[in-house]
Amino acid sequence: FHFTLYAGPKEIDTMKTAHLKLEKAVNFGWFDVIAQPLLVTLKFMNRFTHNYGVAIILLTVLIKILFWPLTHKSYVSMQGMKKLQPKMAKIKEKYRDNREKMNQEVVQLYRTHKVNPLGGCLSMLLQIPVFFALYKVLFVAIEMRHAPFFGWIHDLSMPDPFFVLPALYTLVMLGQQYLMPAAAGMDPAQAKMMKFMPLLFAVMFAFFPAGLCLYYVVNGITGLAQQWYITRQIDQQDLKVRAA
């Protein structure tokens, strides 16, 4: 019997040299078709930065720019919902014994103010495959192994030894909760659980690879900045309308 044996890391470029399609052993799951180009882009950026941490930051910012229109639409929709919450609360209180009438009044409220309650959700759903594919790349790719970033992070494939990145992401989540509208009529127990979400994520991220945490931190900070910018724009427009 004759066998061909490859003994080495699952590094795509190295396995391609065997011309036996060994590179197919690296699979990123359902979104492999998206993850593979993201990995190629990440490696391309690393050629110039010579630092996978910096490459992760640049790739995250690039993806954020590409999805800016969708994210913008999502945040505008959320701000519109936030303004309608006092009126929605009154409608729910007034027609709490007549659910059909309550739903009719809520739909009419959306139409009057031209707010689509699904506008924020639909645009975010379109981004999920890309973000999940990038998550798989950072979690699975051998390129992160022993790849240093700066300072205390000497291996992007290992958890942050001082939990700085998980702590930063927790602060980002708190900022997003502050800017994001709370759902009108939310169950008190559910609202309380939402407040503890940042703490839950902090515990989860403490065990995630530093490269993955870095992606979430950069994505969260850029998203928070965009959310603040849009909120500020809408507030300024409201002031102009009131002044007029």
XYZ file of C-alpha atoms in Angstrom:
244
model
C 0.000 0.000 0.000
C 1.168 3.505 -0.793
C 0.066 6.476 1.306
C 0.653 10.217 1.196
C 0.931 11.661 4.692
C 0.803 15.327 5.619
C 2.040 16.024 9.140
C 1.869 19.682 9.968
C -0.366 22.627 10.901
C -3.657 23.273 9.104
C -2.177 26.247 7.299
C -4.006 26.726 3.998
C -1.130 28.081 1.880
C 1.184 25.263 3.004
C -1.378 22.543 2.326
C -2.114 23.914 -1.145
C 1.483 23.135 -2.187
C 0.656 19.395 -1.967
C -1.931 19.808 -4.770
C -4.180 17.238 -3.065
C -6.917 19.639 -1.949
C -5.762 19.260 1.652
C -6.801 22.873 2.239
C -10.399 21.664 2.368
C -9.597 20.307 5.824
C -9.914 23.908 7.018
C -13.641 24.538 7.144
C -15.358 27.439 8.892
C -18.829 25.950 9.005
C -21.993 27.219 7.365
C -20.459 30.528 6.333
C -17.226 29.082 4.943
C -17.837 30.809 1.598
C -17.681 34.173 3.425
C -15.012 33.214 5.955
C -12.419 32.159 3.358
C -12.255 35.611 1.641
C -12.124 37.271 5.077
C -9.120 35.125 6.015
C -7.403 35.983 2.721
C -8.021 39.698 3.397
C -6.729 39.366 6.960
C -3.530 37.697 5.748
C -3.117 40.327 3.032
C -3.321 43.128 5.609
C -0.840 41.307 7.839
C 1.749 41.459 5.048
C 1.838 45.232 5.468
C 1.190 45.583 9.202
C 3.258 42.551 10.328
C 0.837 42.344 13.245
C -2.339 40.267 13.155
C -3.844 42.407 15.914
C -3.551 45.533 13.761
C -4.835 43.528 10.776
C -7.920 42.519 12.809
C -8.563 46.181 13.673
C -8.247 47.278 10.025
C -10.487 44.449 8.788
C -13.120 45.234 11.418
C -13.133 48.917 10.452
C -13.324 47.995 6.748
C -16.358 45.762 7.363
C -17.947 48.518 9.452
C -17.499 50.997 6.592
C -19.011 48.570 4.067
C -22.042 48.060 6.295
C -22.363 51.733 7.260
C -25.593 52.330 5.247
C -27.333 49.297 6.776
C -26.165 50.118 10.297
C -27.187 53.750 9.811
C -30.688 52.668 8.817
C -30.878 50.372 11.836
C -29.879 53.077 14.328
C -32.227 55.646 12.769
C -35.069 53.136 13.118
C -34.167 52.514 16.770
C -34.124 56.233 17.517
C -37.531 56.591 15.880
C -38.856 53.807 18.109
C -37.317 55.501 21.141
C -39.260 58.718 20.476
C -42.541 56.845 20.113
C -42.223 54.925 23.370
C -44.156 57.429 25.546
C -47.048 57.417 23.055
C -46.936 53.630 22.788
C -47.070 53.333 26.566
C -50.214 55.514 26.631
C -51.866 53.422 23.920
C -51.109 50.187 25.767
C -52.475 51.630 28.985
C -55.606 52.985 27.293
C -56.443 49.793 25.367
C -54.982 47.174 27.694
C -58.322 45.330 27.749
C -58.729 45.440 23.967
C -55.635 43.962 22.316
C -57.038 44.217 18.781
C -57.718 47.934 19.138
C -54.337 48.422 20.793
C -52.529 46.770 17.851
C -54.485 48.919 15.390
C -53.513 52.115 17.222
C -49.846 51.065 17.406
C -49.761 50.312 13.662
C -51.400 53.663 12.957
C -48.792 55.356 15.144
C -46.014 53.752 13.084
C -47.651 54.893 9.852
C -48.183 58.445 11.060
C -44.555 58.875 12.104
C -43.200 56.722 9.226
C -41.356 54.346 11.532
C -40.726 50.718 10.599
C -40.327 48.597 13.765
C -38.536 45.915 11.725
C -36.192 48.377 10.037
C -33.466 47.926 12.624
C -33.795 44.144 12.800
C -33.744 43.442 9.068
C -30.597 45.457 8.409
C -28.808 43.765 11.320
C -29.863 40.299 10.132
C -28.116 40.897 6.812
C -24.860 41.522 8.665
C -24.990 38.428 10.879
C -23.471 35.996 8.295
C -20.412 38.245 7.830
C -19.878 38.816 11.547
C -20.337 35.125 12.347
C -17.927 34.158 9.526
C -15.306 36.548 10.920
C -15.919 35.094 14.379
C -15.152 31.609 12.984
C -12.011 32.864 11.227
C -10.603 34.393 14.400
C -11.606 31.376 16.473
C -10.337 28.643 14.115
C -7.558 30.045 11.911
C -4.063 28.741 12.750
C -2.633 32.168 11.843
C -3.649 33.498 15.261
C -1.526 30.881 17.068
C 1.406 32.539 18.886
C 0.659 35.804 17.042
C 1.468 38.756 19.347
C -0.360 42.069 19.456
C 0.989 44.792 21.753
C 1.916 45.044 25.415
C 0.485 42.250 27.523
C -1.043 40.262 24.631
C 1.596 37.834 23.361
C -0.747 35.289 21.766
C -3.991 36.253 20.012
C -5.201 32.642 20.143
C -5.158 32.665 23.962
C -7.426 34.582 26.386
C -6.398 38.062 27.528
C -4.244 37.324 30.626
C -5.335 40.524 32.409
C -8.960 40.594 31.125
C -8.527 44.119 29.753
C -10.338 43.436 26.453
C -13.347 41.735 28.135
C -13.586 44.699 30.529
C -13.477 47.168 27.622
C -16.233 45.297 25.806
C -18.363 45.367 28.958
C -18.031 49.160 29.052
C -18.953 49.331 25.354
C -22.093 47.261 26.001
C -23.075 49.569 28.849
C -22.687 52.541 26.500
C -24.833 50.837 23.865
C -27.536 50.109 26.437
C -27.521 53.773 27.439
C -28.018 54.948 23.834
C -30.350 52.154 22.776
C -34.060 52.563 23.484
C -35.555 50.201 26.045
C -38.539 48.266 24.766
C -41.783 49.849 25.815
C -43.835 47.673 28.099
C -40.971 45.235 28.671
C -41.497 42.784 31.497
C -39.612 44.009 34.626
C -37.847 40.660 35.026
C -36.727 40.780 31.395
C -35.564 44.377 31.757
C -33.541 43.411 34.827
C -31.970 40.512 32.933
C -30.943 42.860 30.111
C -29.055 45.005 32.621
C -26.983 41.990 33.635
C -26.118 41.100 30.026
C -22.824 43.081 30.015
C -21.674 41.188 33.106
C -22.583 37.870 31.472
C -20.624 38.767 28.347
C -17.654 39.826 30.470
C -17.498 36.340 31.990
C -17.860 34.685 28.561
C -15.217 36.866 26.911
C -12.742 36.138 29.709
C -12.333 32.673 28.133
C -12.398 33.763 24.474
C -9.194 34.180 22.410
C -7.741 37.678 22.638
C -8.008 38.083 18.848
C -11.730 37.445 18.992
C -12.162 39.842 21.918
C -10.181 42.469 20.011
C -12.570 42.165 17.076
C -15.628 42.578 19.311
C -14.100 45.541 21.147
C -13.211 47.397 17.926
C -16.564 46.530 16.355
C -18.357 47.675 19.512
C -16.428 50.957 19.792
C -16.993 51.867 16.127
C -20.659 50.899 16.455
C -21.009 52.988 19.609
C -19.389 55.979 17.881
C -21.749 55.595 14.913
C -24.737 55.259 17.237
C -23.732 58.404 19.144
C -23.195 60.306 15.879
C -26.619 59.349 14.514
C -28.327 60.152 17.832
C -26.653 63.563 17.858
C -27.725 64.240 14.249
C -31.354 63.350 15.011
C -31.366 65.525 18.144
C -30.010 68.482 16.168
C -32.691 68.015 13.511
C -35.367 67.990 16.213
C -34.000 71.232 17.651
C -34.114 72.875 14.210
C -37.728 71.727 13.721
C -38.744 73.093 17.119
C -36.947 76.383 16.463
C -38.749 76.726 13.135
